[in-house]
mmCIF file of C-alpha atoms in Angstrom:
data_model
loop_
_atom_site.group_PDB
_atom_site.id
_atom_site.type_symbol
_atom_site.label_atom_id
_atom_site.label_comp_id
_atom_site.label_asym_id
_atom_site.label_seq_id
_atom_site.Cartn_x
_atom_site.Cartn_y
_atom_site.Cartn_z
ATOM 1 C CA MET A 1 -3.762 -76.818 -19.984
ATOM 2 C CA THR A 2 -0.936 -75.763 -17.691
ATOM 3 C CA LEU A 3 -1.368 -73.667 -14.567
ATOM 4 C CA MET A 4 0.357 -70.731 -16.272
ATOM 5 C CA GLU A 5 -1.969 -70.983 -19.277
ATOM 6 C CA THR A 6 -4.928 -71.023 -16.910
ATOM 7 C CA PHE A 7 -3.700 -67.879 -15.148
ATOM 8 C CA LYS A 8 -3.012 -66.092 -18.435
ATOM 9 C CA GLY A 9 -6.278 -67.228 -19.944
ATOM 10 C CA ARG A 10 -8.134 -65.732 -17.010
ATOM 11 C CA ALA A 11 -6.315 -62.431 -17.210
ATOM 12 C CA ALA A 12 -8.659 -61.122 -19.889
ATOM 13 C CA ARG A 13 -11.691 -62.216 -17.896
ATOM 14 C CA ALA A 14 -10.197 -60.568 -14.822
ATOM 15 C CA LEU A 15 -10.117 -57.311 -16.753
ATOM 16 C CA CYS A 16 -13.806 -57.643 -17.535
ATOM 17 C CA ALA A 17 -14.604 -58.341 -13.887
ATOM 18 C CA ALA A 18 -12.442 -55.443 -12.856
ATOM 19 C CA GLY A 19 -14.377 -53.142 -15.145
ATOM 20 C CA LEU A 20 -17.496 -53.798 -13.090
ATOM 21 C CA ALA A 21 -15.824 -52.765 -9.862
ATOM 22 C CA LEU A 22 -15.504 -49.404 -8.220
ATOM 23 C CA VAL A 23 -12.277 -47.628 -9.082
ATOM 24 C CA VAL A 24 -11.199 -45.832 -5.933
ATOM 25 C CA THR A 25 -8.896 -42.846 -6.007
ATOM 26 C CA ALA A 26 -8.082 -40.111 -3.558
ATOM 27 C CA PRO A 27 -8.743 -36.456 -4.481
ATOM 28 C CA VAL A 28 -6.374 -35.476 -7.272
ATOM 29 C CA PRO A 29 -3.986 -32.650 -6.361
ATOM 30 C CA SER A 30 -2.809 -29.959 -8.762
ATOM 31 C CA SER A 31 0.483 -31.813 -9.158
ATOM 32 C CA ALA A 32 -1.293 -34.967 -10.355
ATOM 33 C CA GLN A 33 0.800 -35.033 -13.531
ATOM 34 C CA GLU A 34 3.801 -35.866 -11.342
ATOM 35 C CA LEU A 35 2.136 -38.916 -9.821
ATOM 36 C CA LYS A 36 3.007 -42.422 -10.963
ATOM 37 C CA GLU A 37 -0.107 -44.262 -12.118
ATOM 38 C CA VAL A 38 -0.389 -47.703 -10.563
ATOM 39 C CA ASN A 39 -2.858 -50.297 -11.835
ATOM 40 C CA PHE A 40 -3.776 -52.285 -8.755
ATOM 41 C CA SER A 41 -5.980 -55.392 -8.646
ATOM 42 C CA GLU A 42 -7.798 -56.547 -5.514
ATOM 43 C CA ALA A 43 -9.326 -60.015 -5.401
ATOM 44 C CA VAL A 44 -12.719 -58.845 -4.117
ATOM 45 C CA HIS A 45 -13.832 -55.475 -2.789
ATOM 46 C CA ASN A 46 -14.166 -56.103 0.958
ATOM 47 C CA LEU A 47 -13.204 -54.646 4.318
ATOM 48 C CA GLY A 48 -10.336 -57.065 4.833
ATOM 49 C CA TYR A 49 -8.524 -54.537 2.664
ATOM 50 C CA ILE A 50 -9.474 -51.521 4.781
ATOM 51 C CA ASN A 51 -5.804 -50.500 5.048
ATOM 52 C CA LEU A 52 -5.747 -50.072 1.250
ATOM 53 C CA TYR A 53 -8.836 -47.855 1.321
ATOM 54 C CA VAL A 54 -7.553 -45.832 4.272
ATOM 55 C CA GLY A 55 -4.349 -45.202 2.352
ATOM 56 C CA ILE A 56 -6.269 -44.008 -0.689
ATOM 57 C CA HIS A 57 -8.773 -41.751 1.065
ATOM 58 C CA SER A 58 -6.165 -40.200 3.368
ATOM 59 C CA GLY A 59 -3.892 -39.344 0.459
ATOM 60 C CA ILE A 60 -1.068 -41.547 1.748
ATOM 61 C CA PHE A 61 -0.454 -43.155 -1.639
ATOM 62 C CA GLU A 62 -0.391 -39.734 -3.314
ATOM 63 C CA LYS A 63 1.978 -38.520 -0.624
ATOM 64 C CA HIS A 64 4.335 -41.243 -1.810
ATOM 65 C CA GLY A 65 3.890 -40.212 -5.437
ATOM 66 C CA LEU A 66 1.327 -42.777 -6.550
ATOM 67 C CA LYS A 67 -2.066 -42.469 -8.213
ATOM 68 C CA MET A 68 -3.889 -45.725 -7.466
ATOM 69 C CA ASN A 69 -6.244 -47.176 -10.062
ATOM 70 C CA VAL A 70 -7.889 -49.950 -8.042
ATOM 71 C CA SER A 71 -10.316 -52.505 -9.425
ATOM 72 C CA ALA A 72 -11.687 -55.835 -8.205
ATOM 73 C CA ALA A 73 -10.911 -58.925 -10.262
ATOM 74 C CA GLY A 74 -13.501 -61.314 -8.844
ATOM 75 C CA GLY A 75 -11.313 -63.824 -7.017
ATOM 76 C CA ASP A 76 -7.798 -64.840 -6.017
ATOM 77 C CA THR A 77 -6.872 -66.556 -9.274
ATOM 78 C CA GLN A 78 -8.199 -63.686 -11.358
ATOM 79 C CA THR A 79 -6.320 -61.002 -9.450
ATOM 80 C CA PHE A 80 -2.956 -62.708 -9.951
ATOM 81 C CA ALA A 81 -3.886 -63.394 -13.574
ATOM 82 C CA ALA A 82 -4.204 -59.623 -14.002
ATOM 83 C CA VAL A 83 -0.560 -59.253 -12.955
ATOM 84 C CA LEU A 84 0.579 -62.097 -15.181
ATOM 85 C CA GLY A 85 -1.354 -60.651 -18.096
ATOM 86 C CA GLY A 86 0.079 -57.170 -17.627
ATOM 87 C CA SER A 87 -3.172 -55.362 -16.844
ATOM 88 C CA ALA A 88 -2.111 -54.765 -13.229
ATOM 89 C CA ASP A 89 1.217 -53.792 -11.689
ATOM 90 C CA PHE A 90 0.310 -55.325 -8.323
ATOM 91 C CA ALA A 91 -2.344 -57.685 -7.002
ATOM 92 C CA ILE A 92 -3.638 -58.454 -3.533
ATOM 93 C CA GLY A 93 -5.274 -61.766 -2.779
ATOM 94 C CA ASP A 94 -4.300 -65.250 -1.658
ATOM 95 C CA ALA A 95 -0.509 -65.203 -2.030
ATOM 96 C CA THR A 96 -0.601 -68.948 -2.700
ATOM 97 C CA MET A 97 -1.148 -67.871 -6.321
ATOM 98 C CA ALA A 98 2.456 -66.648 -6.474
ATOM 99 C CA GLN A 99 3.674 -69.929 -4.970
ATOM 100 C CA MET A 100 1.656 -71.925 -7.502
ATOM 101 C CA SER A 101 3.080 -69.866 -10.325
ATOM 102 C CA ARG A 102 6.649 -70.342 -9.131
ATOM 103 C CA GLU A 103 6.212 -74.088 -8.751
ATOM 104 C CA ALA A 104 4.907 -74.201 -12.328
ATOM 105 C CA GLY A 105 8.020 -72.401 -13.570
ATOM 106 C CA GLY A 106 6.433 -68.964 -13.734
ATOM 107 C CA PRO A 107 7.099 -65.662 -11.955
ATOM 108 C CA GLY A 108 5.792 -64.164 -8.732
ATOM 109 C CA VAL A 109 7.108 -62.373 -5.658
ATOM 110 C CA VAL A 110 5.306 -61.373 -2.453
ATOM 111 C CA VAL A 111 6.468 -58.013 -1.073
ATOM 112 C CA GLY A 112 4.036 -57.472 1.793
ATOM 113 C CA THR A 113 1.092 -58.588 3.898
ATOM 114 C CA VAL A 114 -2.309 -56.869 3.738
ATOM 115 C CA VAL A 115 -4.403 -59.291 5.825
ATOM 116 C CA GLN A 116 -2.648 -61.104 8.692
ATOM 117 C CA ARG A 117 -5.449 -63.380 9.877
ATOM 118 C CA ALA A 118 -8.094 -65.514 8.217
ATOM 119 C CA HIS A 119 -10.692 -62.803 7.737
ATOM 120 C CA TYR A 120 -13.677 -65.132 7.632
ATOM 121 C CA PHE A 121 -16.549 -65.736 9.981
ATOM 122 C CA GLY A 122 -19.120 -68.511 9.977
ATOM 123 C CA VAL A 123 -22.565 -66.882 9.819
ATOM 124 C CA SER A 124 -25.926 -68.596 10.274
ATOM 125 C CA LYS A 125 -29.605 -67.872 10.774
ATOM 126 C CA ASN A 126 -30.344 -70.953 12.862
ATOM 127 C CA LEU A 127 -27.135 -72.440 14.296
ATOM 128 C CA GLU A 128 -25.790 -71.801 17.761
ATOM 129 C CA PRO A 129 -22.121 -70.803 18.228
ATOM 130 C CA ILE A 130 -19.721 -73.645 17.394
ATOM 131 C CA THR A 131 -16.414 -74.196 19.166
ATOM 132 C CA ASP A 132 -15.608 -77.739 18.042
ATOM 133 C CA PRO A 133 -15.358 -78.224 14.243
ATOM 134 C CA LYS A 134 -16.723 -81.771 14.688
ATOM 135 C CA ALA A 135 -20.079 -80.052 15.160
ATOM 136 C CA PHE A 136 -20.103 -79.197 11.450
ATOM 137 C CA LYS A 137 -21.108 -82.793 10.718
ATOM 138 C CA GLY A 138 -24.351 -82.940 8.760
ATOM 139 C CA LEU A 139 -24.212 -79.273 7.770
ATOM 140 C CA THR A 140 -24.060 -77.576 4.391
ATOM 141 C CA ILE A 141 -21.512 -74.760 4.289
ATOM 142 C CA VAL A 142 -21.250 -72.171 1.532
ATOM 143 C CA THR A 143 -17.908 -70.700 0.434
ATOM 144 C CA SER A 144 -16.252 -69.180 -2.625
ATOM 145 C CA PRO A 145 -15.001 -71.724 -5.197
ATOM 146 C CA GLU A 146 -11.783 -73.692 -4.760
ATOM 147 C CA PRO A 147 -8.950 -72.540 -4.523
ATOM 148 C CA ASN A 148 -10.207 -69.303 -2.902
ATOM 149 C CA THR A 149 -8.984 -68.987 0.664
ATOM 150 C CA ASN A 150 -12.279 -69.382 2.490
ATOM 151 C CA TYR A 151 -12.851 -72.705 0.714
ATOM 152 C CA SER A 152 -9.326 -73.890 1.525
ATOM 153 C CA VAL A 153 -9.561 -72.878 5.181
ATOM 154 C CA ALA A 154 -12.948 -74.569 5.560
ATOM 155 C CA LYS A 155 -11.905 -77.808 3.856
ATOM 156 C CA ARG A 156 -8.776 -78.219 5.947
ATOM 157 C CA MET A 157 -10.678 -77.473 9.165
ATOM 158 C CA LEU A 158 -13.308 -80.098 8.360
ATOM 159 C CA GLU A 159 -10.771 -82.758 7.413
ATOM 160 C CA ASN A 160 -8.691 -82.049 10.521
ATOM 161 C CA ALA A 161 -11.870 -82.680 12.507
ATOM 162 C CA GLY A 162 -12.158 -86.110 10.900
ATOM 163 C CA LEU A 163 -15.044 -85.148 8.606
ATOM 164 C CA VAL A 164 -15.249 -86.222 4.969
ATOM 165 C CA VAL A 165 -16.257 -83.387 2.670
ATOM 166 C CA GLY A 166 -19.145 -84.522 0.488
ATOM 167 C CA THR A 167 -20.145 -87.259 2.931
ATOM 168 C CA ASP A 168 -20.189 -85.847 6.462
ATOM 169 C CA THR A 169 -20.379 -82.196 5.434
ATOM 170 C CA THR A 170 -21.249 -80.470 2.172
ATOM 171 C CA ILE A 171 -19.405 -77.415 0.844
ATOM 172 C CA LEU A 172 -21.525 -75.404 -1.569
ATOM 173 C CA GLN A 173 -19.294 -73.243 -3.795
ATOM 174 C CA VAL A 174 -20.677 -69.937 -5.089
ATOM 175 C CA SER A 175 -19.294 -66.790 -6.675
ATOM 176 C CA PRO A 176 -17.127 -64.731 -4.279
ATOM 177 C CA GLY A 177 -19.231 -62.203 -2.421
ATOM 178 C CA THR A 178 -22.510 -64.159 -2.738
ATOM 179 C CA GLU A 179 -21.965 -66.558 0.175
ATOM 180 C CA ILE A 180 -24.279 -64.688 2.547
ATOM 181 C CA ALA A 181 -27.086 -64.476 -0.001
ATOM 182 C CA ALA A 182 -26.983 -68.239 -0.530
ATOM 183 C CA MET A 183 -27.194 -68.857 3.218
ATOM 184 C CA LEU A 184 -30.017 -66.362 3.712
ATOM 185 C CA ALA A 185 -31.892 -68.022 0.831
ATOM 186 C CA GLY A 186 -31.774 -71.326 2.711
ATOM 187 C CA GLN A 187 -29.265 -73.083 0.449
ATOM 188 C CA ALA A 188 -26.845 -73.674 3.326
ATOM 189 C CA ASP A 189 -26.772 -73.827 7.115
ATOM 190 C CA MET A 190 -23.781 -71.521 7.363
ATOM 191 C CA ALA A 191 -21.896 -69.090 5.133
ATOM 192 C CA ILE A 192 -18.175 -68.498 5.453
ATOM 193 C CA ALA A 193 -17.811 -64.849 4.494
ATOM 194 C CA TYR A 194 -15.906 -61.639 5.144
ATOM 195 C CA GLN A 195 -16.762 -58.086 6.095
ATOM 196 C CA PRO A 196 -18.916 -56.119 5.498
ATOM 197 C CA SER A 197 -21.106 -59.026 4.332
ATOM 198 C CA VAL A 198 -20.932 -60.570 7.803
ATOM 199 C CA ALA A 199 -22.134 -57.425 9.569
ATOM 200 C CA SER A 200 -24.858 -57.016 6.953
ATOM 201 C CA ALA A 201 -26.080 -60.567 7.619
ATOM 202 C CA VAL A 202 -26.113 -59.917 11.369
ATOM 203 C CA ASP A 203 -28.199 -56.816 10.684
ATOM 204 C CA GLN A 204 -30.672 -59.111 8.907
ATOM 205 C CA GLY A 205 -31.028 -61.442 11.865
ATOM 206 C CA ALA A 206 -28.151 -63.876 11.359
ATOM 207 C CA LYS A 207 -25.319 -64.299 13.847
ATOM 208 C CA VAL A 208 -21.650 -65.142 13.890
ATOM 209 C CA VAL A 209 -21.264 -68.769 14.983
ATOM 210 C CA PHE A 210 -17.577 -69.451 14.201
ATOM 211 C CA ASP A 211 -14.448 -67.279 14.216
ATOM 212 C CA PHE A 212 -11.801 -68.421 11.742
ATOM 213 C CA SER A 213 -9.276 -65.729 12.676
ATOM 214 C CA SER A 214 -8.832 -67.222 16.148
ATOM 215 C CA TYR A 215 -9.051 -70.822 14.919
ATOM 216 C CA VAL A 216 -6.308 -70.427 12.298
ATOM 217 C CA GLY A 217 -4.022 -67.969 14.116
ATOM 218 C CA PRO A 218 -1.287 -65.935 12.347
ATOM 219 C CA PHE A 219 -1.943 -66.329 8.640
ATOM 220 C CA CYS A 220 -0.856 -64.527 5.487
ATOM 221 C CA ASN A 221 -4.403 -64.407 4.192
ATOM 222 C CA THR A 222 -3.612 -61.670 1.671
ATOM 223 C CA GLY A 223 -0.284 -60.662 0.199
ATOM 224 C CA ILE A 224 0.956 -58.003 -2.226
ATOM 225 C CA MET A 225 2.033 -59.866 -5.360
ATOM 226 C CA VAL A 226 4.225 -58.485 -8.126
ATOM 227 C CA LEU A 227 6.416 -59.735 -10.944
ATOM 228 C CA PRO A 228 10.235 -59.739 -10.630
ATOM 229 C CA GLU A 229 10.462 -57.715 -13.837
ATOM 230 C CA THR A 230 8.393 -54.943 -12.241
ATOM 231 C CA ILE A 231 10.753 -54.861 -9.261
ATOM 232 C CA GLU A 232 13.748 -54.711 -11.578
ATOM 233 C CA LYS A 233 12.212 -52.088 -13.850
ATOM 234 C CA ASP A 234 10.797 -49.743 -11.205
ATOM 235 C CA PRO A 235 12.011 -50.491 -7.656
ATOM 236 C CA GLU A 236 11.124 -46.920 -6.624
ATOM 237 C CA MET A 237 7.441 -47.571 -7.421
ATOM 238 C CA VAL A 238 7.505 -50.823 -5.464
ATOM 239 C CA GLN A 239 9.118 -49.109 -2.493
ATOM 240 C CA ALA A 240 6.631 -46.245 -2.588
ATOM 241 C CA LEU A 241 3.686 -48.633 -2.655
ATOM 242 C CA VAL A 242 4.967 -50.808 0.184
ATOM 243 C CA THR A 243 5.851 -47.785 2.322
ATOM 244 C CA ALA A 244 2.377 -46.340 1.728
ATOM 245 C CA PHE A 245 0.821 -49.629 2.839
ATOM 246 C CA GLU A 246 2.901 -49.601 6.024
ATOM 247 C CA GLU A 247 1.759 -46.083 6.841
ATOM 248 C CA ALA A 248 -1.868 -46.830 5.949
ATOM 249 C CA SER A 249 -1.906 -49.999 8.052
ATOM 250 C CA ARG A 250 -0.735 -48.087 11.089
ATOM 251 C CA LYS A 251 -3.273 -45.323 10.507
ATOM 252 C CA THR A 252 -6.071 -47.896 10.285
ATOM 253 C CA TYR A 253 -5.386 -49.059 13.844
ATOM 254 C CA ALA A 254 -4.471 -45.633 15.211
ATOM 255 C CA ASP A 255 -7.615 -43.909 13.931
ATOM 256 C CA PRO A 256 -10.607 -46.295 13.906
ATOM 257 C CA ALA A 257 -13.019 -43.385 13.447
ATOM 258 C CA PHE A 258 -11.340 -42.480 10.168
ATOM 259 C CA ALA A 259 -11.306 -46.145 9.118
ATOM 260 C CA LYS A 260 -15.063 -46.255 9.664
ATOM 261 C CA GLU A 261 -15.546 -43.040 7.694
ATOM 262 C CA VAL A 262 -13.583 -44.550 4.798
ATOM 263 C CA ALA A 263 -15.481 -47.832 5.001
ATOM 264 C CA ARG A 264 -18.812 -46.013 4.794
ATOM 265 C CA LYS A 265 -17.629 -44.283 1.616
ATOM 266 C CA GLU A 266 -16.490 -47.577 0.111
ATOM 267 C CA PHE A 267 -19.812 -49.284 0.903
ATOM 268 C CA PRO A 268 -22.379 -46.470 0.657
ATOM 269 C CA ASP A 269 -25.288 -48.845 0.038
ATOM 270 C CA LEU A 270 -24.973 -50.393 3.495
ATOM 271 C CA PRO A 271 -26.354 -48.810 6.684
ATOM 272 C CA PRO A 272 -23.574 -46.852 8.438
ATOM 273 C CA ALA A 273 -24.063 -48.821 11.661
ATOM 274 C CA VAL A 274 -23.459 -52.072 9.769
ATOM 275 C CA VAL A 275 -20.213 -50.781 8.290
ATOM 276 C CA ASP A 276 -19.058 -49.444 11.661
ATOM 277 C CA ALA A 277 -19.719 -52.841 13.257
ATOM 278 C CA ALA A 278 -17.708 -54.507 10.511
ATOM 279 C CA ILE A 279 -14.690 -52.280 11.174
ATOM 280 C CA ASP A 280 -14.979 -52.865 14.916
ATOM 281 C CA ALA A 281 -14.797 -56.616 14.260
ATOM 282 C CA GLN A 282 -11.885 -56.280 11.837
ATOM 283 C CA LEU A 283 -9.807 -54.357 14.357
ATOM 284 C CA GLU A 284 -10.885 -56.412 17.376
ATOM 285 C CA TYR A 285 -9.697 -59.609 15.720
ATOM 286 C CA LYS A 286 -6.603 -57.847 14.275
ATOM 287 C CA ILE A 287 -7.420 -58.978 10.771
ATOM 288 C CA PRO A 288 -5.837 -56.150 8.720
ATOM 289 C CA ALA A 289 -2.046 -56.333 8.770
ATOM 290 C CA GLU A 290 -0.478 -54.246 11.515
ATOM 291 C CA THR A 291 2.728 -54.119 9.486
ATOM 292 C CA VAL A 292 3.399 -54.893 5.852
ATOM 293 C CA VAL A 293 6.339 -57.181 6.718
ATOM 294 C CA VAL A 294 5.530 -60.819 5.906
ATOM 295 C CA GLN A 295 6.065 -62.817 9.099
ATOM 296 C CA GLU A 296 7.448 -66.338 8.781
ATOM 297 C CA ASP A 297 4.771 -67.887 11.016
ATOM 298 C CA GLN A 298 2.016 -66.268 8.930
ATOM 299 C CA TRP A 299 3.529 -67.653 5.741
ATOM 300 C CA LYS A 300 4.152 -71.099 7.217
ATOM 301 C CA ASN A 301 0.521 -71.456 8.260
ATOM 302 C CA LEU A 302 -0.627 -70.527 4.755
ATOM 303 C CA MET A 303 1.834 -72.895 3.086
ATOM 304 C CA ASP A 304 1.097 -75.773 5.479
ATOM 305 C CA MET A 305 -2.601 -75.491 4.672
ATOM 306 C CA GLN A 306 -2.064 -75.413 0.915
ATOM 307 C CA VAL A 307 0.407 -78.318 0.993
ATOM 308 C CA TYR A 308 -2.097 -80.322 3.044
ATOM 309 C CA LEU A 309 -4.779 -79.604 0.440
ATOM 310 C CA LYS A 310 -2.332 -80.583 -2.339
ATOM 311 C CA ASN A 311 -2.723 -77.198 -4.028
ATOM 312 C CA ILE A 312 1.054 -76.740 -3.872
ATOM 313 C CA LYS A 313 4.150 -78.792 -3.082
ATOM 314 C CA GLY A 314 5.772 -76.110 -0.934
ATOM 315 C CA THR A 315 9.077 -76.381 -2.792
ATOM 316 C CA VAL A 316 9.865 -72.653 -2.976
ATOM 317 C CA PRO A 317 11.473 -71.513 0.315
ATOM 318 C CA PHE A 318 10.311 -68.414 2.192
ATOM 319 C CA ALA A 319 13.453 -66.445 1.309
ATOM 320 C CA GLU A 320 13.006 -67.101 -2.419
ATOM 321 C CA ILE A 321 9.390 -66.014 -2.784
ATOM 322 C CA ILE A 322 9.130 -63.381 -0.026
ATOM 323 C CA ASP A 323 11.043 -60.147 -0.586
ATOM 324 C CA ASN A 324 10.794 -58.262 2.716
ATOM 325 C CA SER A 325 13.481 -55.736 1.748
ATOM 326 C CA PHE A 326 10.916 -53.126 0.718
ATOM 327 C CA ALA A 327 8.795 -53.769 3.832
ATOM 328 C CA GLU A 328 11.797 -53.450 6.134
ATOM 329 C CA LYS A 329 12.734 -50.125 4.549
ATOM 330 C CA ALA A 330 9.112 -49.050 4.887
ATOM 331 C CA VAL A 331 9.107 -49.814 8.615
ATOM 332 C CA ALA A 332 12.281 -47.777 9.072
ATOM 333 C CA ALA A 333 10.887 -44.888 7.034
ATOM 334 C CA VAL A 334 7.545 -44.744 8.820
ATOM 335 C CA LYS A 335 9.216 -44.963 12.228
ATOM 336 C CA GLY A 336 11.469 -42.100 11.206
#
C-alpha cells in the first residue's frame, strides 16, 4: 500500500474520530448566512492550538467572513488524511505530512505556522529534572505512535544521546492524548505530553522533568496544511483564514487573561487553576506561533529531524512546499 493510499484510507476513519470531538464555533451573528463555512481538522484537541481557539471565541474568524467547523481527527496522519479525502478544507498538525505526500507524488502546501516550538514536556511521578538526555538510559518513555511528533522528537533526542531505542531506552506508544494516563498508571517512568495534560498531571502530583521546547529550539511543530486546488479555487478563503490566524496569534500573547478564559471554556472538565497554569507555560515557553509566517529555521529543524529518522528524504525545497504569500499579506493587514 502506498503512502497516498494510506492517507486516503485513513480519511474515513479520521471523520469518525472527528465526530467524537468538540466542534467549536463562535457565537453566530445575524449575518451568519454571509459567512463562508470552513471545515477545519485539528490533529488533537490541545492547548498548543490556543491561538485557534482564541480566534474562534473572540469572533476573529467571523470578522474575516469565516464560520469555523473544527473537529479533532485523532493524530497527525489522520488530520492530513481529512484534507486529502475532502472532508476538511484545512488541517493543522505535523506539517511533515504534507512533505511526505509531496515526496510520494501527492499534493500538499503549508501556508502558516500554528505552533513554533516543540510543545511537549517530559512529566514524571518519580524522576528528578533531567538536563542531559543520556540520563534517559534505562527508562520507559510513553509517547503517541510513530510518526506523531512527540514520538519523532523523543526518538531523535535519544539516538543523538547515543542511546539505542528498544535496548537502552523503551518507547511505549499509546493513543494520542493518553500518554499521561499511561505514566500515572505506572506503565512508564515518563510521559511526553502537551498541555493541558501536563498541567493536569502536575495537579495530580507529577512534575515536569524535561522541557522539549528549549531542547529543540525553533521548530515548525504544527503547520496549516491545504491542497493546491483549494488555493486555486478559493484564494480569498485561504487569505481570510491565514489573516485570522495572524490576528488571533497576536491576541493570544497580548491578552493572556482572555486566552485563559478561552482555554477554560475549551477544557471545562479541568480545574480552572490547572488550565491557567497550562496557558502560563505555553506563553512562557513561546510555544504558540507569534506570527503565522513559516520561518526557515523552524522548517529546517523539522525537516532535519524527519530526514534523520528516515520518515522523509527532504527532496522538496522550502520554497516549493511553503507558501508564505498569504502569511505575508496577513502580517501587513494586521499591522495596518
